[in-house]
Coordinates of C-alpha atoms in Angstrom, one line a residue:
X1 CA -0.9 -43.4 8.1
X2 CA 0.4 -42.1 11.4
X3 CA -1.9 -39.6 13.1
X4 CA -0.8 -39.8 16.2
X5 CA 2.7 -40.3 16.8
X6 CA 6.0 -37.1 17.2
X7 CA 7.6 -36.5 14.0
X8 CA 10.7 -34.3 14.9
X9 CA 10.5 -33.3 11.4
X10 CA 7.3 -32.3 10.5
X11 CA 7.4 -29.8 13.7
X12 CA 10.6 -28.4 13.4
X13 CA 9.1 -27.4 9.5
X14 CA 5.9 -26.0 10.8
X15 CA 7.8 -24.2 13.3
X16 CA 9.4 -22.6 10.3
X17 CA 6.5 -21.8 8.8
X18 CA 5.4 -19.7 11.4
X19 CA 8.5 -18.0 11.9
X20 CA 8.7 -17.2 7.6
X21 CA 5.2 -16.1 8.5
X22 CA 6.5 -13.8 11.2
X23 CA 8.9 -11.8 8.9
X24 CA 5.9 -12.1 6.1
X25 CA 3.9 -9.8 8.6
X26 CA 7.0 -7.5 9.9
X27 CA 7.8 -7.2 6.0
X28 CA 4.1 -6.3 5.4
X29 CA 4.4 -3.7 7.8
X30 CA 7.4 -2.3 6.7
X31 CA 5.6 -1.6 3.4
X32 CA 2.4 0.3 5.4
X33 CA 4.7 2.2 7.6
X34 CA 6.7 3.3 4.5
X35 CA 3.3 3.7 2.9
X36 CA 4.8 1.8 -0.6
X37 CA 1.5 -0.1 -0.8
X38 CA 1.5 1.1 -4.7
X39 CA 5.2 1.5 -5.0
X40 CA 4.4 -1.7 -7.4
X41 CA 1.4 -0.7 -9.2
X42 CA 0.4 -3.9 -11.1
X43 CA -0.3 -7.5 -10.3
X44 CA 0.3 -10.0 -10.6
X45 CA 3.1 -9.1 -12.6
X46 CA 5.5 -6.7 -11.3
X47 CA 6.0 -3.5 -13.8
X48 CA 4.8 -6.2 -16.5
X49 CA 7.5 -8.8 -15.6
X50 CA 6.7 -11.8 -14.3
X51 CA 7.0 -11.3 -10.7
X52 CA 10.4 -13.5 -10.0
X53 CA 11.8 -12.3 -13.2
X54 CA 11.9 -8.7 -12.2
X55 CA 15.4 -7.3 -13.2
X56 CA 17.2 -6.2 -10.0
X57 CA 18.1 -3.1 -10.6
X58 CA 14.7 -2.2 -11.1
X59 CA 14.0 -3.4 -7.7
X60 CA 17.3 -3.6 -5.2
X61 CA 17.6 -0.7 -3.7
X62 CA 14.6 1.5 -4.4
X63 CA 13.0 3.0 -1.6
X64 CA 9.2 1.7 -1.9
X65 CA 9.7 -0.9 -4.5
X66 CA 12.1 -2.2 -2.4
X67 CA 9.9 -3.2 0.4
X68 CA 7.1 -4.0 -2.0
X69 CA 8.4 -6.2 -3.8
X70 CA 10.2 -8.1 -1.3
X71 CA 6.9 -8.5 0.9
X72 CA 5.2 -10.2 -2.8
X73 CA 8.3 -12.1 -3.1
X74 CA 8.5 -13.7 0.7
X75 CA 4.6 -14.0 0.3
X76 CA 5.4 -16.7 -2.3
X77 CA 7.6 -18.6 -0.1
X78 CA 5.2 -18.7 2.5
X79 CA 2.4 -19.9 0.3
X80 CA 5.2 -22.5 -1.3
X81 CA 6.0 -23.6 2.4
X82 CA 2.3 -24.1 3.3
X83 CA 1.6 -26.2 0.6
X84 CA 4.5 -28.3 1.8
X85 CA 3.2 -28.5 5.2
X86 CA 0.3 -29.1 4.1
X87 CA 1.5 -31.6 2.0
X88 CA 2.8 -33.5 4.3
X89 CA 0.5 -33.6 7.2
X90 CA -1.4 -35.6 4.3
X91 CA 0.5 -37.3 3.8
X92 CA 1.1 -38.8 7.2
X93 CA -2.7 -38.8 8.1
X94 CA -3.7 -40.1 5.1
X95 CA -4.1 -43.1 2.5
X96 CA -5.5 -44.5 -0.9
X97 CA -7.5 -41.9 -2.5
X98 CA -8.2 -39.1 -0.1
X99 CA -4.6 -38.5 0.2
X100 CA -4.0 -38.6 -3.4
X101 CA -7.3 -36.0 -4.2
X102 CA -5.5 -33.6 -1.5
X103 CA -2.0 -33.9 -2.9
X104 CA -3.4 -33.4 -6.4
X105 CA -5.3 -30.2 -5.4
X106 CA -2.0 -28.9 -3.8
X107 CA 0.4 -29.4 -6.8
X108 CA -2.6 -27.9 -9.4
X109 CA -3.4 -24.9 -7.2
X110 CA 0.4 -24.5 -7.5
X111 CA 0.5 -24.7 -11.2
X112 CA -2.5 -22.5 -11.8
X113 CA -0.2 -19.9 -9.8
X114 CA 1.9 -19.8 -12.8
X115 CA -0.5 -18.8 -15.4
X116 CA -0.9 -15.5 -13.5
X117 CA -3.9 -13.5 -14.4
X118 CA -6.0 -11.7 -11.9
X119 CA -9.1 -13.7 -13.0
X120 CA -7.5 -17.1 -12.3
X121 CA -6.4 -15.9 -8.9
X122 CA -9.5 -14.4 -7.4
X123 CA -11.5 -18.1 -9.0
X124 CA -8.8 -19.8 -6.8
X125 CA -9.5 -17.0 -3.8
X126 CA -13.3 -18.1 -4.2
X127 CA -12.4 -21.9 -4.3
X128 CA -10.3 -21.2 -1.4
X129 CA -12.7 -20.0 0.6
X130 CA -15.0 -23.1 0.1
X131 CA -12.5 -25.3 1.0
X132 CA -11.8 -23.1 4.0
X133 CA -15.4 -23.6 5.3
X134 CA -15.1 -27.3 4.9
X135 CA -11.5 -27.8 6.5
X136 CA -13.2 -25.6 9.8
X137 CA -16.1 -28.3 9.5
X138 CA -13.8 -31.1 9.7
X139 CA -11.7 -29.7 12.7
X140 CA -14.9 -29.2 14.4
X141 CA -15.3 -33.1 14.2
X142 CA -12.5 -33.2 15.2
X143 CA -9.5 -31.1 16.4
X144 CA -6.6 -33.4 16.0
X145 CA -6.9 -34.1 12.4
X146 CA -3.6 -31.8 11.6
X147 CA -4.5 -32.7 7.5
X148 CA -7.5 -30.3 7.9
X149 CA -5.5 -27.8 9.8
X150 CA -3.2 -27.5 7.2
X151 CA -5.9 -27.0 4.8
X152 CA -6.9 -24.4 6.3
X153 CA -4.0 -22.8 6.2
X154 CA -3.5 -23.2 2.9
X155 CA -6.6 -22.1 1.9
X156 CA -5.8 -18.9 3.6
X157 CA -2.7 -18.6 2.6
X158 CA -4.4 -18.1 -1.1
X159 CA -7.0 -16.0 0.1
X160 CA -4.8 -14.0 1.7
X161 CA -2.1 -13.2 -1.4
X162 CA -5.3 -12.1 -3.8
X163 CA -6.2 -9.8 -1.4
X164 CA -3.3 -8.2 -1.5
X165 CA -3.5 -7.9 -5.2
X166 CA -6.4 -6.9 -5.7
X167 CA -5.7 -4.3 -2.8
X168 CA -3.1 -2.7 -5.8
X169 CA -5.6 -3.0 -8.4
X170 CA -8.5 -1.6 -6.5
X171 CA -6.9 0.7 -4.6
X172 CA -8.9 0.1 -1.9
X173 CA -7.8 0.6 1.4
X174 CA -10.5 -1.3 3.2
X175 CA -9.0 -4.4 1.2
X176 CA -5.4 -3.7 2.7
X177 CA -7.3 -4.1 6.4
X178 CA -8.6 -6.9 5.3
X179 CA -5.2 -8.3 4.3
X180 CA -3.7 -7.6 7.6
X181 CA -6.2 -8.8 9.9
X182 CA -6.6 -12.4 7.7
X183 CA -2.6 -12.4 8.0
X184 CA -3.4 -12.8 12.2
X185 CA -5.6 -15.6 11.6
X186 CA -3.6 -17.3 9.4
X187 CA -0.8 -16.9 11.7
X188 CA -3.1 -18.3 14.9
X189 CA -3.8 -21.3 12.2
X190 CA -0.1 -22.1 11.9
X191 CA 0.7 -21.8 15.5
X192 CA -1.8 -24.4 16.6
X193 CA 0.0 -26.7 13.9
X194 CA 3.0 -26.2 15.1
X195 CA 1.6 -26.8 18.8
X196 CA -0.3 -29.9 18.6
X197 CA 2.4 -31.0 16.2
X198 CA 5.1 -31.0 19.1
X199 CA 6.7 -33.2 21.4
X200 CA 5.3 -31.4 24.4
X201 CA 1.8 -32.0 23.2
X202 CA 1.8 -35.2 22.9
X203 CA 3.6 -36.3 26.2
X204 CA 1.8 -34.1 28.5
X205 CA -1.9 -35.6 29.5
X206 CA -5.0 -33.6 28.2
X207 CA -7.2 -32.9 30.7
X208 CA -10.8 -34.9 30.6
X209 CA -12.7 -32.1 32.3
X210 CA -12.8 -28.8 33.7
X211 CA -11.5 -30.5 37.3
X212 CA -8.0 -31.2 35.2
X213 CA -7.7 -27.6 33.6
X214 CA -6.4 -24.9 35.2
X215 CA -9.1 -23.0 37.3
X216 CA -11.6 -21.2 35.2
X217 CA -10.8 -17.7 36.4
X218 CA -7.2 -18.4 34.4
X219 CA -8.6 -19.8 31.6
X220 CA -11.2 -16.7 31.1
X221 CA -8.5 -14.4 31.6
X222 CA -6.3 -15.7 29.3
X223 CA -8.7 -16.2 26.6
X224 CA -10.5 -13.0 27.3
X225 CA -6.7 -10.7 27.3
X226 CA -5.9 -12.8 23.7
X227 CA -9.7 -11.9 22.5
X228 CA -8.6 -8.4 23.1
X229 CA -5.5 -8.4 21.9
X230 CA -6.8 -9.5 18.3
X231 CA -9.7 -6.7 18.3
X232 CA -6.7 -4.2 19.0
X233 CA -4.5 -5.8 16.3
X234 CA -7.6 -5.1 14.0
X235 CA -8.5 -1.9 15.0
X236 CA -4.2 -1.3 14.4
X237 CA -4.7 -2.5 11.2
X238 CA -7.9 0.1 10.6
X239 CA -5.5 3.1 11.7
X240 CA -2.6 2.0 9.4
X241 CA -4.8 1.9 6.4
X242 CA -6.0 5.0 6.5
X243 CA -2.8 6.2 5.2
X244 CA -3.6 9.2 7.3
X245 CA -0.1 9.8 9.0
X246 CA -0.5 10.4 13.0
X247 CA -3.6 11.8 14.2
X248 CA -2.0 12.3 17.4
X249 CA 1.3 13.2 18.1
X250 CA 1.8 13.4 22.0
X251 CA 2.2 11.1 24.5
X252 CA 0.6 10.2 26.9
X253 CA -1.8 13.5 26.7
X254 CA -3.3 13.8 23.2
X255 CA -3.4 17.5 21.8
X256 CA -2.7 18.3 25.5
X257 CA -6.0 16.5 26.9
X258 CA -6.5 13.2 28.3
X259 CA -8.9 12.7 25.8
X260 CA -8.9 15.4 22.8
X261 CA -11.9 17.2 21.5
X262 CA -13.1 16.5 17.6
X263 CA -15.4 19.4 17.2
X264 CA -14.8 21.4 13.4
X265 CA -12.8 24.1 15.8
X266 CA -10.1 21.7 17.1
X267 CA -9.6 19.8 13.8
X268 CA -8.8 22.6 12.7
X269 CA -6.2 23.5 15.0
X270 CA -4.6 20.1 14.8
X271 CA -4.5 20.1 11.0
X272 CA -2.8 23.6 11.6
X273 CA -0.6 22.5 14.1
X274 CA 0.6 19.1 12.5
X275 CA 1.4 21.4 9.5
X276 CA 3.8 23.9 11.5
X277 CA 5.3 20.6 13.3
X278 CA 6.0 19.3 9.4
X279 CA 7.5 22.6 8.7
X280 CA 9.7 22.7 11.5
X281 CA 10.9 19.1 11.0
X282 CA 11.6 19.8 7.4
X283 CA 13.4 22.6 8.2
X284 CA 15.6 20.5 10.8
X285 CA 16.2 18.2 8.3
X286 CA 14.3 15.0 10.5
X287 CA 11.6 14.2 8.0
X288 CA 13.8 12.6 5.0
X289 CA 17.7 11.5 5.1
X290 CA 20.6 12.4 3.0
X291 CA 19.0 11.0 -0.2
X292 CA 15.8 12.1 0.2
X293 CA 13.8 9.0 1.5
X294 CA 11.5 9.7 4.3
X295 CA 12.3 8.3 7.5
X296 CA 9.0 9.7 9.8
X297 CA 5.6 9.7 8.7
X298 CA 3.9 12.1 10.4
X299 CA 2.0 13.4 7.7
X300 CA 1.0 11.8 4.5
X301 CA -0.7 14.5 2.8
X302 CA -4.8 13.8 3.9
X303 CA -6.3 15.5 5.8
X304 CA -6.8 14.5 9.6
X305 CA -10.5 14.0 10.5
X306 CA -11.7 13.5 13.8
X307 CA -12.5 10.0 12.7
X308 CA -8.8 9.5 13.0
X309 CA -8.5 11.2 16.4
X310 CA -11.2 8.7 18.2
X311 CA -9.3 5.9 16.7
X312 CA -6.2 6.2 17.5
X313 CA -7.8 7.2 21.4
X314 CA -9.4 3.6 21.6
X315 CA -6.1 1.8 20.5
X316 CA -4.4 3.6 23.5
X317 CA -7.3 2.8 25.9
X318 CA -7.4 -1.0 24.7
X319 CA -3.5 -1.2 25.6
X320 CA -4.6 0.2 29.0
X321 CA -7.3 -2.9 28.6
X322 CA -5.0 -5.3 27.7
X323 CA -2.3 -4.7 30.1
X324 CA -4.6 -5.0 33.2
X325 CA -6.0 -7.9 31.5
X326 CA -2.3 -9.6 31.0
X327 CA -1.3 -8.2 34.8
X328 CA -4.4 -9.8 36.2
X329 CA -3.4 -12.9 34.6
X330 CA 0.0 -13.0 36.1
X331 CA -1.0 -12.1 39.4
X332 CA -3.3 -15.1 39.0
X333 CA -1.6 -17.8 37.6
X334 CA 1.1 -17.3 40.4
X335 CA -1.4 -17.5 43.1
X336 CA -3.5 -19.9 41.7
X337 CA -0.4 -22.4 40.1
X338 CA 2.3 -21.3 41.3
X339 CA 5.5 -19.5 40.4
X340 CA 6.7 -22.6 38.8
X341 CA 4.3 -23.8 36.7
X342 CA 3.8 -23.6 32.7
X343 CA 1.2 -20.9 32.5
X344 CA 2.7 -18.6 35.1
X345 CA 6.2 -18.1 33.7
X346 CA 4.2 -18.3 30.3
X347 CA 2.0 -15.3 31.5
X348 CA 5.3 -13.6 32.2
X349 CA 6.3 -14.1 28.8
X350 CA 3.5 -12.2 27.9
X351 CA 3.4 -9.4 29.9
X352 CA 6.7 -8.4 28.7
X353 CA 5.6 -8.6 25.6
X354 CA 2.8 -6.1 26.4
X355 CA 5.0 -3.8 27.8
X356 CA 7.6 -3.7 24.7
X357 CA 4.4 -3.3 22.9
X358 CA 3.3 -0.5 24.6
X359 CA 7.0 0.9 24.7
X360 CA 6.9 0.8 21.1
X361 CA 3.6 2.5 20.7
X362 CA 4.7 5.3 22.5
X363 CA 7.9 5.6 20.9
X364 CA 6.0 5.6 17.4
X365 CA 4.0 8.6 18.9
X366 CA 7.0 10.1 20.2
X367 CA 9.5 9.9 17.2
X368 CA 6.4 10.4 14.7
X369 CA 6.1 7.4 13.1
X370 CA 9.7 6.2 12.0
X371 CA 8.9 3.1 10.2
X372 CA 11.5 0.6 11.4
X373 CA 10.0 1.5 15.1
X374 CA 6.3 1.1 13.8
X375 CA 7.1 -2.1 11.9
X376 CA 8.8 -3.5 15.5
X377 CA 5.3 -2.3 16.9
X378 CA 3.3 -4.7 14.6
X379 CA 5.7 -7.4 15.0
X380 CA 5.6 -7.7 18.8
X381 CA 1.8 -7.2 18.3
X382 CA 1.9 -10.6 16.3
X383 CA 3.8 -11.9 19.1
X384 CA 1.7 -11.4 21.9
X385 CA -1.4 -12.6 20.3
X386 CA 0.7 -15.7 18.9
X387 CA 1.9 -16.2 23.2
X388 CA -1.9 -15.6 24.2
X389 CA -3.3 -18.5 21.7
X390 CA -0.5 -20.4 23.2
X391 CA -1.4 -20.0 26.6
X392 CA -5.3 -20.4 25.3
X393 CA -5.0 -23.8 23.9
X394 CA -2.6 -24.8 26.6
X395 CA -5.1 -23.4 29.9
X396 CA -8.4 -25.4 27.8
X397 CA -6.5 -28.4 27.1
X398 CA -4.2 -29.8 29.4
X399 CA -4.1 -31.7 32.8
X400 CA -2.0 -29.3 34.5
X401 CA -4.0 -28.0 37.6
X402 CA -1.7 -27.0 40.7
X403 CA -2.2 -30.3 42.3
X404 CA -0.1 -32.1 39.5
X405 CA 2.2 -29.7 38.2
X406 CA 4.8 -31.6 41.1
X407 CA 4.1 -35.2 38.9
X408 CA 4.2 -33.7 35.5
X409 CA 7.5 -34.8 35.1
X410 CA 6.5 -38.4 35.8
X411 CA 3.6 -37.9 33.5
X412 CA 5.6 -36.6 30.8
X413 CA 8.5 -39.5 31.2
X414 CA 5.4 -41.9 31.1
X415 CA 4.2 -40.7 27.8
X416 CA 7.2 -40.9 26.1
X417 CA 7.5 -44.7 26.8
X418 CA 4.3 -44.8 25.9
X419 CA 4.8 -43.0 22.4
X420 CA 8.1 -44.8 21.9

């Protein structure tokens, strides 16, 4: 059992892990931007074929089933890679029985994955969720026990795939919300395998009090600009499930105001007016390519409430929140730190991320709703929230206040002799 020493390995792998996890989500939001949720209607087979048997030219190539299909497909891989890691992190943390029960539990979970029927996947969903509870019990005894980290993961990793089934079967589109928002956490959960599993981690000194941290008006920005980042993510995720195409369509006025009106009148009007725009886009050929697959998704065929309007309103005013939140953090960190230190060029990181994001955004508005544009959206979403839970950890964590960052080197060199 080694729990404490750097296994080049084992972090390069996780590091995978969260990069498979990565394409998992962009693929995921491919399929919601092309709105081919149901393009595979059945689960979890695949048009009655067991799902990694499905012929390939009833697949390859088809608009919808395409995307589909490939997001199950990749979904499998990530929950076959979790296991691994998972696997192995009990491997090295454990012995004797405890690390045969867990290793056990992996490869059966596994093999009840090939009997596929819904009913033996949602019993394994409610199993996981147990497990779940008692794997967050564990790392709140204690946070460096990677095993239970992994755990977790893998725990949501299965909650996470029947949810997406049973959002086919349902056809239930609070389900699909659901399904995206759990696919952030379980991302967050990776990431902080992946850090604490790495070189870095290990050789740079964790801070025994609030004195070592960096100062607390850092730390509460970062944690405070990542906290909102996730509710945006989510309330993303609520906007893309409605399946409701745009419910605005200007930038950065909406219906010409700075903050539209949703009385019966003016629905009306932008349900009129988002019909016209249809019709002229058909008419210029923009809405569908040579073979007839839609490329924009400005309507979907529901009609727009005013529901949809105040929604999409708040996601623009918390990217307003986030950016100050991110700016005020790099304004911050470089007068509090430093220019040089970790967290400032970190925080840098990040605010260019928020502004791509927000580029994006716009651009989806703009270009109404191309889905390789909206898909980048989601993915640079995951990204800043994966850089703010970096930066999180790193702030609450470390010795690396502005009077050492000059003797971190020394400190780092010193750990590794110590490790080694």
């Amino acid at each position: 059992m080694d729990q404490g020493g750097f296994n080049k390995g084992l972090n390069r792998f996780a590091m995978f892990v969260v990069f498979a996890t990565l394409c998992l989500i962009g693929m995921g939001g491919l399929v919601t931007s092309r709105e081919a949720g149901l393009a595979v209607h059945d689960w979890p087979t695949s048009f009655g074929y067991n799902m990694f048997l499905l012929p390939l030219d009833q697949w390859l190539g088809k608009f919808g089933i395409f995307e589909e299909h490939s997001h199950r497909l990749l979904a499998s891989l990530v929950g076959l890679l979790t296991a691994g890691l998972a696997g192995w992190l009990w491997v090295r943390e454990s012995t004797g029985h405890k690390r045969k029960m867990a290793l056990a539990g992996i490869v059966l979970t596994l093999g009840l994955m090939g009997v596929r029927t819904p009913s033996t996947f949602v019993a394994m969903a409610l199993l996981a969720v147990v497990i779940a509870g008692i794997s967050v019990w564990h790392i709140y005894q204690d946070r460096t026990a990677l095993r239970w980290w992994g755990t977790l993961a893998y725990s949501m990793v299965i909650i996470q795939g029947v949810l997406g089934g049973l959002r086919v079967t349902q056809f239930n589109d609070e389900i699909g919300i659901f399904h995206g928002i759990l696919a952030q956490l379980f991302l967050i959960v990776l990431v902080c395998i992946a850090v604490f599993s790495s070189l870095w981690w290990k050789i740079t000194p964790t801070s025994s009090g609030a004195g070592e941290m960096a100062p607390k008006v850092i730390r509460f920005h970062f944690i405070a600009a990542t906290a909102a980042i996730l509710l945006q993510l989510i309330l993303g995720a609520t906007m893309r499930h409605q399946h409701a195409g745009l419910a605005v369509w200007d930038f950065p006025k909406a219906h010409g105001q700075w903050w539209p009106a949703t009385d019966a009148a003016s629905m009306q009007q932008y349900r009129s007016d988002r019909a016209t725009l249809q019709k002229n886009l058909n008419e210029q050929k923009r809405v569908t390519d040579a073979e007839g697959r839609p490329m924009i998704f400005l309507s979907t065929g529901r009609d727009l409430q005013a529901g949809h309007v105040i929604l999409h309103m708040l996601h623009r005013v918390g990217a307003l929140l986030i950016l100050g939140l991110v700016l005020c953090t790099v304004v911050l960190a470089h007068k509090r730190l430093g220019g040089s230190h970790c967290l400032s060029r970190l925080s840098l990181v990040w605010l260019a991320l928020i502004v791509v994001q927000g580029i994006l955004g716009a651009l989806t508005v703009l270009k109404y709703k191309p889905a390789d544009i909206a898909t980048a959206h989601v993915v640079c979403g995951a990204l800043s929230l994966l850089t703010g839970v970096i930066a999180t950890i790193i702030s609450h964590a470390k010795c690396l206040p502005p009077a050492t960052r000059e003797n971190s080197q020394g400190i780092a060199m010193a750990r590794v002799e110590a490790i080694g």
